[in-house]
Short mmCIF file of C-alpha atoms in Angstrom, two decimals:
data_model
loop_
_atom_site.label_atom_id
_atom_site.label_comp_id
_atom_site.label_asym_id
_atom_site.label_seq_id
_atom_site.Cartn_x
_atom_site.Cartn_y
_atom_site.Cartn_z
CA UNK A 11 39.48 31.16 -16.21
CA UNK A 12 35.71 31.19 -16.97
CA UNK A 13 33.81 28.89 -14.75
CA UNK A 14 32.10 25.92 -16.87
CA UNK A 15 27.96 27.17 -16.68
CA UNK A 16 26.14 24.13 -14.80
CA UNK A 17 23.31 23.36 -12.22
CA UNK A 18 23.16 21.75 -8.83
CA UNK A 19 22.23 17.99 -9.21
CA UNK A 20 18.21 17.23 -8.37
CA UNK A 21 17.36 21.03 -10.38
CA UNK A 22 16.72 21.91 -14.04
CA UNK A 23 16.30 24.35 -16.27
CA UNK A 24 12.96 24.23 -18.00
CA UNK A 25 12.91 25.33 -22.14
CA UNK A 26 10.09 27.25 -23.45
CA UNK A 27 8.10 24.16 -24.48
CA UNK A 28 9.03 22.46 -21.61
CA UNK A 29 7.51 25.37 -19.69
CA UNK A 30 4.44 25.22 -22.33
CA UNK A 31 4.04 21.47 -20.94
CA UNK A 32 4.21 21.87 -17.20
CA UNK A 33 1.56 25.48 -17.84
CA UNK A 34 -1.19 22.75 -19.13
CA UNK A 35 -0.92 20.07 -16.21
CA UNK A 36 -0.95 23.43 -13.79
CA UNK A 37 -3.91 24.41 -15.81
CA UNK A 38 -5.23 21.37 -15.92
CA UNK A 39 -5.16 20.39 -12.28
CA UNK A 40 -5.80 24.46 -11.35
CA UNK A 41 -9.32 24.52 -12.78
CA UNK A 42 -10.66 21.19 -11.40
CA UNK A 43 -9.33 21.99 -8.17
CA UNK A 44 -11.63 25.33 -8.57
CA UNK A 45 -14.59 23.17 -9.87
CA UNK A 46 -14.56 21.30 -6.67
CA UNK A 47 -14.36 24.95 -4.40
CA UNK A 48 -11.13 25.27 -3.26
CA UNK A 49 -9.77 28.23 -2.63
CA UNK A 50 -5.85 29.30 -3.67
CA UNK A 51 -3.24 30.45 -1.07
CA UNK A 52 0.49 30.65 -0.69
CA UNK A 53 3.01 30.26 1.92
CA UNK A 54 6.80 31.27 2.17
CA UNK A 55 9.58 29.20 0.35
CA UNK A 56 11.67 28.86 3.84
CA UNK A 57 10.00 28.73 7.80
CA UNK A 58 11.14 28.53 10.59
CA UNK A 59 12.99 25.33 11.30
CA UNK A 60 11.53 24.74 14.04
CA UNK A 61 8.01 24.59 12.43
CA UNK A 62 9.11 21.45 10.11
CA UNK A 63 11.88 19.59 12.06
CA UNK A 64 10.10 16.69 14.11
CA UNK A 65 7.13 16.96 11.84
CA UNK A 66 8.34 14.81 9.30
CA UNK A 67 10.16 11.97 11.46
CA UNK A 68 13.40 11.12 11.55
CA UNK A 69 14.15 9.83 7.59
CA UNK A 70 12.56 13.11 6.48
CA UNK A 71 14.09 15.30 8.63
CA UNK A 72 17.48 14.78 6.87
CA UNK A 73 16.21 15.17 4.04
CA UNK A 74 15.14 19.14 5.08
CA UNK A 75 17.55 21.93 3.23
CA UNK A 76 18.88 24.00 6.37
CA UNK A 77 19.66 27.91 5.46
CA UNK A 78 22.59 28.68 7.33
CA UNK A 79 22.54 32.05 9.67
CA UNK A 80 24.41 35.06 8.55
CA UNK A 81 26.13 37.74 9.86
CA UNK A 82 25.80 38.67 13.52
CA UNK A 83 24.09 35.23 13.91
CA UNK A 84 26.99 33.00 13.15
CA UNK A 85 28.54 33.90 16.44
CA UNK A 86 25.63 32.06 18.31
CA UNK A 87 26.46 28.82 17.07
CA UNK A 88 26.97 26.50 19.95
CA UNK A 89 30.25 25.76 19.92
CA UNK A 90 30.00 23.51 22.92
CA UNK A 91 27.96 21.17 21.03
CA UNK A 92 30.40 20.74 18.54
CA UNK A 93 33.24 19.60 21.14
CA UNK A 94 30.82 17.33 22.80
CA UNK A 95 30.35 15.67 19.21
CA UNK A 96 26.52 16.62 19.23
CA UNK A 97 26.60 17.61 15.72
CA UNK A 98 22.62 18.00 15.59
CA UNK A 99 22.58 20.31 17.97
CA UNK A 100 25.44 22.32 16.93
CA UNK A 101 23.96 21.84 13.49
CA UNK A 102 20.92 23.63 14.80
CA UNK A 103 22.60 26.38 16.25
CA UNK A 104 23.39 27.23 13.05
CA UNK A 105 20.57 27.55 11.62
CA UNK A 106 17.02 28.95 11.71
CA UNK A 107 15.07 28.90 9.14
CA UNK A 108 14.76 25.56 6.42
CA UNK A 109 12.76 25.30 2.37
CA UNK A 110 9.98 23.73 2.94
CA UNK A 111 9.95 20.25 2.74
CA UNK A 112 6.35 19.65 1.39
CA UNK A 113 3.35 21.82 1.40
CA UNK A 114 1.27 20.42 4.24
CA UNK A 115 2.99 21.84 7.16
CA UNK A 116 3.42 24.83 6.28
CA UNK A 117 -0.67 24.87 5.36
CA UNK A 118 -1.15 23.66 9.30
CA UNK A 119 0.69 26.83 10.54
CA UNK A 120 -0.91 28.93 8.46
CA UNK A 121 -4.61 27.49 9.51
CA UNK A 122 -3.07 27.51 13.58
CA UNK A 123 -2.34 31.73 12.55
CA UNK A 124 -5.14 32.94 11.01
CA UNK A 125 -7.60 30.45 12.61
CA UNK A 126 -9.92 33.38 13.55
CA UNK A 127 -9.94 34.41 9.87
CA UNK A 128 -10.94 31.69 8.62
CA UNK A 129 -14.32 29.52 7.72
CA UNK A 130 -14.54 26.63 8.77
CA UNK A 131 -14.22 23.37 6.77
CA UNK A 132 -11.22 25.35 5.27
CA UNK A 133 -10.63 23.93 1.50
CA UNK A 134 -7.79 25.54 -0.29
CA UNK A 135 -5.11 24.64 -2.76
CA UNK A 136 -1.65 25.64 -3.05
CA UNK A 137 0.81 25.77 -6.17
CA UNK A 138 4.69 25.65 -5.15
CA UNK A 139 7.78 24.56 -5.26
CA UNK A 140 9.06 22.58 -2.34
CA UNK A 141 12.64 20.93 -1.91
CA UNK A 142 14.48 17.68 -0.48
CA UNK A 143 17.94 17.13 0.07
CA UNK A 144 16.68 13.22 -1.35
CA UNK A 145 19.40 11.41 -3.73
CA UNK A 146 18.45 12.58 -7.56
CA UNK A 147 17.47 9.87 -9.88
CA UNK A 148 14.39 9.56 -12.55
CA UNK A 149 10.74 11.33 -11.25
CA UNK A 150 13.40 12.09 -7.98
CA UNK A 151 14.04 15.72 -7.96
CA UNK A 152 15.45 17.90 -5.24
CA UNK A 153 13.27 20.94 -6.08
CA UNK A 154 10.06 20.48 -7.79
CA UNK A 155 6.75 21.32 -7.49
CA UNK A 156 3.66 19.78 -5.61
CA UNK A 157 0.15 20.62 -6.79
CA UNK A 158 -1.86 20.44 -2.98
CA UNK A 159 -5.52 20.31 -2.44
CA UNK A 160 -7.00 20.38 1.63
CA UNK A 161 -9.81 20.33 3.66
CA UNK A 162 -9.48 21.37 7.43
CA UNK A 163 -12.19 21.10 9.50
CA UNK A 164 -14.75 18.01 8.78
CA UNK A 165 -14.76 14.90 10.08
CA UNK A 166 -16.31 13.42 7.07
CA UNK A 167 -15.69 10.43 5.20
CA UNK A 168 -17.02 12.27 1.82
CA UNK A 169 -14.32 14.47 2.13
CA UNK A 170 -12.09 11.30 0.93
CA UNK A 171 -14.56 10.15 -1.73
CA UNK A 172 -14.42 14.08 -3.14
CA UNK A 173 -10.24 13.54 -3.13
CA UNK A 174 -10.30 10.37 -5.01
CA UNK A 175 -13.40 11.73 -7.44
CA UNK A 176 -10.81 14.94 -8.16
CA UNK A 177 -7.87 12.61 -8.88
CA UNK A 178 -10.22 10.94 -11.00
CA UNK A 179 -11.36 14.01 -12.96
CA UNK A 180 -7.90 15.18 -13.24
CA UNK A 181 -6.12 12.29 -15.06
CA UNK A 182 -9.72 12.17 -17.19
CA UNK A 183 -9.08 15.29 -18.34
CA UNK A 184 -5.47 14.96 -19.35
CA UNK A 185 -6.12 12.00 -21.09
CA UNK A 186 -4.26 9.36 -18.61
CA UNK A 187 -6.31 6.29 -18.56
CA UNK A 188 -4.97 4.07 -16.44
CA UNK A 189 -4.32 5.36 -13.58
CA UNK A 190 -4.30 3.25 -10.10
CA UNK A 191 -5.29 5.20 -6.61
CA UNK A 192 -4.36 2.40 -4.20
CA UNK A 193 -6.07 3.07 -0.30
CA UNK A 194 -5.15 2.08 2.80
CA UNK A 195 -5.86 3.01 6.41
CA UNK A 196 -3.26 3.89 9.36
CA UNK A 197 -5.36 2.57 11.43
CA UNK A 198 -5.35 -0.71 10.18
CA UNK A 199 -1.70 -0.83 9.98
CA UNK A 200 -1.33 0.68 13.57
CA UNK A 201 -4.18 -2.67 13.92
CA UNK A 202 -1.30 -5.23 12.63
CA UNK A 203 1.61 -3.42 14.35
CA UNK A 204 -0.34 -4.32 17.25
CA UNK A 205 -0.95 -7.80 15.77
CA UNK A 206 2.70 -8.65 15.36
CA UNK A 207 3.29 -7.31 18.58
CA UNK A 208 5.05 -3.94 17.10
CA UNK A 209 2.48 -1.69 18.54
CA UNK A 210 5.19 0.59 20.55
CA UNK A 211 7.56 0.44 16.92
CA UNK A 212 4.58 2.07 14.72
CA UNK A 213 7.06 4.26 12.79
CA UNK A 214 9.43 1.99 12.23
CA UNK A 215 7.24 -0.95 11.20
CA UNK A 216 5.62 2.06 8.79
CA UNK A 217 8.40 3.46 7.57
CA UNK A 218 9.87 0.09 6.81
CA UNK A 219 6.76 -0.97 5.05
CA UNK A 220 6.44 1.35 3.12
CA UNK A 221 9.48 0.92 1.17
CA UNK A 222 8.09 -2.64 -0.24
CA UNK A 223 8.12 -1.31 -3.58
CA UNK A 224 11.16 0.09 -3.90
CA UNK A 225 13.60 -2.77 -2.02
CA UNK A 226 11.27 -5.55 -2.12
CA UNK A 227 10.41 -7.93 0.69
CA UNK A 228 13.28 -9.38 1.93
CA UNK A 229 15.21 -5.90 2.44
CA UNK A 230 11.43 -4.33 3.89
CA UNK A 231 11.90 -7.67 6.81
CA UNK A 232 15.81 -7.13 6.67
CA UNK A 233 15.51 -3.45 8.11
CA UNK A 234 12.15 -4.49 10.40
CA UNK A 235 14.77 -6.80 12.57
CA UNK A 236 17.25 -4.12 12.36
CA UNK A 237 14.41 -1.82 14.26
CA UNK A 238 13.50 -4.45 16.34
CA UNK A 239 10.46 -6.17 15.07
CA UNK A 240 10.63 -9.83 15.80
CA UNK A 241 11.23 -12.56 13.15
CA UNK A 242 7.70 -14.42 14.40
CA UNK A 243 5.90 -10.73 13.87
CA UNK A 244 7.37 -10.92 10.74
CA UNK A 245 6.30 -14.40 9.91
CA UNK A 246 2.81 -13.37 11.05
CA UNK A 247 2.83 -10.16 8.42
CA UNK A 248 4.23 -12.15 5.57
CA UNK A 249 1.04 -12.94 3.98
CA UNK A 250 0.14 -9.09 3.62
CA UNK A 251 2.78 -8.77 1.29
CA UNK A 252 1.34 -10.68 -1.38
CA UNK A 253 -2.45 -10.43 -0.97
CA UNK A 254 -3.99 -10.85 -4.03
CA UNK A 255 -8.42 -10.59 -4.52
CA UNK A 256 -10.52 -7.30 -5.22
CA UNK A 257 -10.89 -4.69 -2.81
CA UNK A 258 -13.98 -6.26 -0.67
CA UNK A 259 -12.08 -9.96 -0.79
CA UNK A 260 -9.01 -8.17 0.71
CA UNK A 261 -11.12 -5.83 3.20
CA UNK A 262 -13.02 -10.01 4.46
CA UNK A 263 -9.46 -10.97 4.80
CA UNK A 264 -8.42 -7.97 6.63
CA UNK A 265 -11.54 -8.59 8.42
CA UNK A 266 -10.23 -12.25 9.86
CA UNK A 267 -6.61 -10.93 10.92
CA UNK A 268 -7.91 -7.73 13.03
CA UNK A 269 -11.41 -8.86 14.12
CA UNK A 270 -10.25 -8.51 17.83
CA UNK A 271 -8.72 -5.08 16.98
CA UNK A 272 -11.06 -2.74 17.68
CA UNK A 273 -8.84 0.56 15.96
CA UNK A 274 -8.57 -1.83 13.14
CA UNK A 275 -12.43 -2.52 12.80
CA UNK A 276 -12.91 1.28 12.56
CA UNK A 277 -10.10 1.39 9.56
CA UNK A 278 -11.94 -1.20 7.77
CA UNK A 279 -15.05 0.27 8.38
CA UNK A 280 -13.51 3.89 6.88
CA UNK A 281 -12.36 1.74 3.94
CA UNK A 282 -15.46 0.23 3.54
CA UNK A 283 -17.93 3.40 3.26
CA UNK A 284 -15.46 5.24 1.14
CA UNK A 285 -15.24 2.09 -1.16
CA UNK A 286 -19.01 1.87 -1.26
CA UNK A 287 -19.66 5.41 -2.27
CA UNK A 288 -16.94 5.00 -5.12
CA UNK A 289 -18.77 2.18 -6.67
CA UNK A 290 -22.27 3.88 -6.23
CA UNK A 291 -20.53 7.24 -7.73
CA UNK A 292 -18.35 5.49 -10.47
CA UNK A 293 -15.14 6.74 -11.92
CA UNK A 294 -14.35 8.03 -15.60
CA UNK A 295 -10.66 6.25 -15.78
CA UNK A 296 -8.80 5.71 -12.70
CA UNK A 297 -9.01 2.27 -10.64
CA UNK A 298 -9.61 2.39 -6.71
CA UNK A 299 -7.76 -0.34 -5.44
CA UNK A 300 -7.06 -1.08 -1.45
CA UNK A 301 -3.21 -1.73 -0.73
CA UNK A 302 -2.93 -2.88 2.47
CA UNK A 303 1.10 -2.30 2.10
CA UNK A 304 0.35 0.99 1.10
CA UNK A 305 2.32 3.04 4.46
CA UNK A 306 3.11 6.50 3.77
CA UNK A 307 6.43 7.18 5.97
CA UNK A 308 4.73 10.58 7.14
CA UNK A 309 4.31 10.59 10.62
CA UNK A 310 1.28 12.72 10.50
CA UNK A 311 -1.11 10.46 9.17
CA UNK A 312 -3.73 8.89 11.02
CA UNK A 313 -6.81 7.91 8.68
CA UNK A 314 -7.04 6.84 5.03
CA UNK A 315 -4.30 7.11 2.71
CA UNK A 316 -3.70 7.70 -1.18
CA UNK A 317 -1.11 6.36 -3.72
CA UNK A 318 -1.76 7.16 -7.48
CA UNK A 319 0.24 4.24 -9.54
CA UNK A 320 0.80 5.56 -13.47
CA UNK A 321 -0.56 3.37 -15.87
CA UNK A 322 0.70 -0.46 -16.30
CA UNK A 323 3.78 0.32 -18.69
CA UNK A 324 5.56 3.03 -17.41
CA UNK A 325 8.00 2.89 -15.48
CA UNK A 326 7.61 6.00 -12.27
CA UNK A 327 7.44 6.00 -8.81
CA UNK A 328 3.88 7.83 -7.58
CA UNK A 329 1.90 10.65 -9.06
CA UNK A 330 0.09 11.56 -6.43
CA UNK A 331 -0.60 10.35 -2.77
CA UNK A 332 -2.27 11.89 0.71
CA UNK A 333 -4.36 10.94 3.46
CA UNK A 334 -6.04 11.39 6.72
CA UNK A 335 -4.40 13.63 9.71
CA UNK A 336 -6.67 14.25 12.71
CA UNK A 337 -4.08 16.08 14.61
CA UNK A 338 -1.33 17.87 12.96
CA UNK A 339 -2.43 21.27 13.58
CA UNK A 340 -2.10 20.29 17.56
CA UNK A 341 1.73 20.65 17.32
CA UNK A 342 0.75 24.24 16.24
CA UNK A 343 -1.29 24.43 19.43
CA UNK A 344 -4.93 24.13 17.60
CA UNK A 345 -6.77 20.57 18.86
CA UNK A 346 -9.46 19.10 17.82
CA UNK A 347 -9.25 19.76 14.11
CA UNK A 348 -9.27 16.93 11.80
CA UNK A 349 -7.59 17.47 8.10
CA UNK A 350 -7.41 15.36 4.67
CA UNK A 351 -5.65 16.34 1.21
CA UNK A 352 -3.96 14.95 -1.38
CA UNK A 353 -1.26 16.41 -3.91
CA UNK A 354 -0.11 15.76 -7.25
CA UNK A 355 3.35 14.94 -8.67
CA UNK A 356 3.48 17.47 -11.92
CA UNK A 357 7.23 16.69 -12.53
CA UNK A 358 6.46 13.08 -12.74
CA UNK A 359 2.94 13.46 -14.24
CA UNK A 360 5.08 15.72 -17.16
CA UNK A 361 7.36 12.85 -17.25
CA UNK A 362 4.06 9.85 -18.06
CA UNK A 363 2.52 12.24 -20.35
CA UNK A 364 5.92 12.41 -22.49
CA UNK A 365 6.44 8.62 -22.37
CA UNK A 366 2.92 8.21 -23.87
CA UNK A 367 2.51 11.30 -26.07
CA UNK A 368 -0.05 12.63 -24.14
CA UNK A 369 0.40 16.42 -24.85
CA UNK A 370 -1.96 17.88 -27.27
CA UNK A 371 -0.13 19.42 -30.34
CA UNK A 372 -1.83 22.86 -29.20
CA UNK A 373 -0.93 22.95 -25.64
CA UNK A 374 2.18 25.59 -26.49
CA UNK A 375 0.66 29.22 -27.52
CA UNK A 376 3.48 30.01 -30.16
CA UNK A 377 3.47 33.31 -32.14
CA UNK A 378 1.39 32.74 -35.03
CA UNK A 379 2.42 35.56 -37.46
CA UNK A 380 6.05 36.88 -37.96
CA UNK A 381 5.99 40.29 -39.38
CA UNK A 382 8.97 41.30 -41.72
CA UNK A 383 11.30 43.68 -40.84
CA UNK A 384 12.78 45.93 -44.48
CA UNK A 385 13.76 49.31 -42.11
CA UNK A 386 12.15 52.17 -40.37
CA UNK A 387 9.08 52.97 -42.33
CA UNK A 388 8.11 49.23 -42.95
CA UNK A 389 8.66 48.81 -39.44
CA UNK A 390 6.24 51.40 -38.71
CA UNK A 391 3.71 50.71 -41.05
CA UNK A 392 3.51 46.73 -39.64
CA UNK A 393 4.18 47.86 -36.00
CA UNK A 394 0.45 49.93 -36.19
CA UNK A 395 -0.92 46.13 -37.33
CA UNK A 396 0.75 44.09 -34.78
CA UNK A 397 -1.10 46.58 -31.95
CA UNK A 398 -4.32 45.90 -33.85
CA UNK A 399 -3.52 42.00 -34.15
CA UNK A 400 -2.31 41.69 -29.94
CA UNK A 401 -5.86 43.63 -29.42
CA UNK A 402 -7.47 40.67 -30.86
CA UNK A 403 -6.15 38.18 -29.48
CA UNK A 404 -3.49 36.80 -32.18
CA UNK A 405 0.11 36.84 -31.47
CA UNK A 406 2.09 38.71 -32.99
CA UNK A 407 6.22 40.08 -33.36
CA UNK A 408 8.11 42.11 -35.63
CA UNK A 409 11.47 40.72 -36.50
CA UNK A 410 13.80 43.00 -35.01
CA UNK A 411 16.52 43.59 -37.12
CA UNK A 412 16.47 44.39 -41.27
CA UNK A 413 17.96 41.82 -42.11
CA UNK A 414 17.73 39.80 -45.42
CA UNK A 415 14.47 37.90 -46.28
CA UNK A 416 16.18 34.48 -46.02
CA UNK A 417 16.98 35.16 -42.75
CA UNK A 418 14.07 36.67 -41.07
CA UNK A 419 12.03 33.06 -43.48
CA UNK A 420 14.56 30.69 -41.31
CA UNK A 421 13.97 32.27 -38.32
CA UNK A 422 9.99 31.59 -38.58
CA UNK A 423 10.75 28.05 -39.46
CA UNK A 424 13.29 27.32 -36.79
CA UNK A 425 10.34 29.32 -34.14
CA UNK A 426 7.40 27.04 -35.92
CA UNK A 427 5.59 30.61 -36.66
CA UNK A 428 3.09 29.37 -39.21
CA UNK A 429 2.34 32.86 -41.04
CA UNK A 430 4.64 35.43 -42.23
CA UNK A 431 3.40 38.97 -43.27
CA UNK A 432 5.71 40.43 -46.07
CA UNK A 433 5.52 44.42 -45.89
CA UNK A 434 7.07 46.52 -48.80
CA UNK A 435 6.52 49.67 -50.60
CA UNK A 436 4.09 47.85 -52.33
CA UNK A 437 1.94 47.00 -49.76
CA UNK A 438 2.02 50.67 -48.15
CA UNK A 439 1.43 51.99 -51.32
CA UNK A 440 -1.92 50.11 -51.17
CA UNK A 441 -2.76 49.50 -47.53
CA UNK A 442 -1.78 45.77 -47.68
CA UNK A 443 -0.40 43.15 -46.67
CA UNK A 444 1.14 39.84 -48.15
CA UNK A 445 0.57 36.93 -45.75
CA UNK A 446 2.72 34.22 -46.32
CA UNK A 447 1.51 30.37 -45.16
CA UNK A 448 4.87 28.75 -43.87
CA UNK A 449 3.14 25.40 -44.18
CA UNK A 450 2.01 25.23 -47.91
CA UNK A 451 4.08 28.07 -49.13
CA UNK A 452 1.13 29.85 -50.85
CA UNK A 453 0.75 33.82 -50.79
CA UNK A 454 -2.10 36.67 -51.08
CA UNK A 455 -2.27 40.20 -50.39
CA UNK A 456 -4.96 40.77 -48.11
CA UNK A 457 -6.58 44.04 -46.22
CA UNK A 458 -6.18 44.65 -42.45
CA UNK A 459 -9.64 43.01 -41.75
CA UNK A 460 -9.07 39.97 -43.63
CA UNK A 461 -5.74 39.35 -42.23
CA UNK A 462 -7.09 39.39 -39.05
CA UNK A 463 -9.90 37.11 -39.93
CA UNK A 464 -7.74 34.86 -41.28
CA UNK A 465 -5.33 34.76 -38.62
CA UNK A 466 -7.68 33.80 -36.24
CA UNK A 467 -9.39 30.82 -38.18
#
């Protein structure tokens, strides 16, 4: 019995205009990120587990795809784990290597390598797919691309004003006004940890946090006293959930809660020059607003952190997001080297675009002129000006088979080609060619040169 053709769930099959759609936002976000100097590289689809597990903490951890061992290796699973019930460690036993989870860990092992190769600040960007064994639902994909941009190396705060002036130039470019880049600072929420007296529950409280958006308040305070975080720390945080005010009324407030904190003065003061030199620099469409809920479960960030919010209207989780990490190279053994980047969301920034009609009616490079197909010397005769057509630029196909002139019509229309060159005894007689507009339905016979000319218009 034949086995009914489907896909894993969380991974799709992308159509040739879907393709066409997803080439333009790569474009798109390729050439700014080249405009601002960063540099391309790649890194494997799978590493070593042991270079992601533990990087991640413990809710994305599970959520890294394991690769099982094969041959001879199967026999070293730990078998003793498995009767003492410690399936994580038997689990590990059988397994090495993991797909990447994201892009940023595998970028610190690749700067801890070939550290003496490289220049220091590093800026690169990196184009790949990455996957997550997360539950699929809309913008929620197990494999998908992220679109990563990094700078390794620098200290500096203008490093985060460059990130959120790319994002900026970015969503100018494709057209999506609207957009939100909400900021916030770890060190201002390792400041209120410390506040509410979570200071040795940091993950937790983070990790918990930053789900406000997704299970609201009561189910963010419902999981803090399931981690341990008491009710009056969770009393004293309540008002952060629904601070309200512009960005400098909500860094005076911030101000008032933390002013004895002195990691959370230096978060506020982060905030505070990188908010300054937005407003001196000005932005073409996106809105810098400071979320003070704004977590990022990551364990590996220690600065400033990004969230880009699609416009008011549509309904998607983030497009973007990144931040600050002073240290995660040291886990590769490489101190003392301070990192920021950010990354775009191209599945769900396809996904906005096609809820507002964003894509321009050009962005797919069809074949513009269908040549007919009558039998072996027609063929010919149209082949030698499809070569000269390609070498200009224009594409160009011959319909493959002889087949009637209805049929070869119909399959132009169905393929949106927009010219159709008719090629008969006629025209070889006289070193022609009909060109047929699809659109208006209008014919001439033209020469070589003016075909081409007009093919190109």
């Amino acid at each position: 019995m034949a086995t009914k053709p489907r896909i894993a769930k969380g991974t799709r099959d992308f159509s040739a205009q879907q393709i066409a759609k997803r080439e333009y936002i790569f474009g798109t976000i390729k050439s700014n990120f080249k405009a601002f100097g960063f540099a391309p590289i790649e890194t494997p689809s799978f590493e070593l587990s042991e270079t992601l597990l533990g990087k991640y903490g413990e809710e994305g951890d599970r959520l890294i795809f394991k690769i099982l061992n094969s041959g001879e290796k199967v026999k070293k699973a730990d078998l003793q784990a498995l009767e003492e019930g410690n399936l994580a460690r038997f689990s590990n036993s059988l397994s090495e290597k993991a797909l990447r989870y994201d892009l940023t860990v595998p970028f610190a092992r690749y700067v801890v390598q070939y550290q003496n190769e490289i220049t220091f600040p590093f800026k690169r960007y990196q184009i790949q797919p990455v996957w997550r064994a997360d539950r699929p639902q809309r913008g929620r994909f197990q494999e998908f691309y992220q679109c990563d941009a990094d700078v390794v190396g620098s200290n500096s705060l203008w490093q985060e004003v460059e990130f959120i002036q790319l994002y900026d130039a970015v969503f100018h470019d494709l057209k999506l006004d609207g957009v939100t880049i909400k900021m916030n600072n770890r060190k201002i929420l390792a400041a209120i940890a410390e506040r509410i007296g979570a200071q040795d529950k940091l993950i937790d409280f983070t990790v918990a946090l930053d789900k406000l958006d997704k299970i609201g308040p009561d189910k963010v305070k419902e999981e803090m006293l399931q981690k341990g975080i008491s009710s009056e720390g969770i009393t004293t945080l309540e008002p952060l959930f629904n601070m309200t005010g512009n960005f400098d009324a909500q860094l005076n407030a911030l101000k008032l809660l933390l002013e004895t904190s002195e990691v959370g003065s230096a978060g506020i003061s982060e905030l505070e020059f990188i908010s300054n030199a937005i407003n001196d620099l000005g932005l073409k469409t996106a809105t810098l607003k400071l979320d003070v809920t704004l977590a990022r479960g990551l364990n590996y960030y220690t600065g400033a952190i990004f969230e880009v919010s699609a416009p008011s209207g549509v309904q998607m989780g983030s497009i973007g997001g990144g931040g600050r990490y002073d240290d995660l190279t040291s886990i590769f053994g490489l101190k003392g080297i301070s990192g920021v980047g950010i990354s775009f969301g191209l599945d769900r920034i396809a996904l906005v675009m096609e809820e507002l009609d964003l894509f321009p009616e050009n962005h797919q490079q069809n074949t513009t002129v269908l040549f007919t197909n009558f039998g072996l010397n027609e063929s010919l005769y149209a082949y030698k000006a499809i070569q000269d057509l390609r070498a200009n630029g224009i594409v160009a196909e011959l319909y493959p088979d002889a087949s009637k002139l209805k049929k070869q019509i119909t399959y132009a229309n169905k393929c949106n080609i927009p010219f159709v060159v008719l090629v008969g005894d006629k025209e070889m007689g006289s070193n022609s060619f009909t060109l047929k507009d699809m659109t208006t339905g209008t014919q001439e016979v033209v020469d070589l040169q003016s075909l081409k000319s007009k093919l190109k218009k």
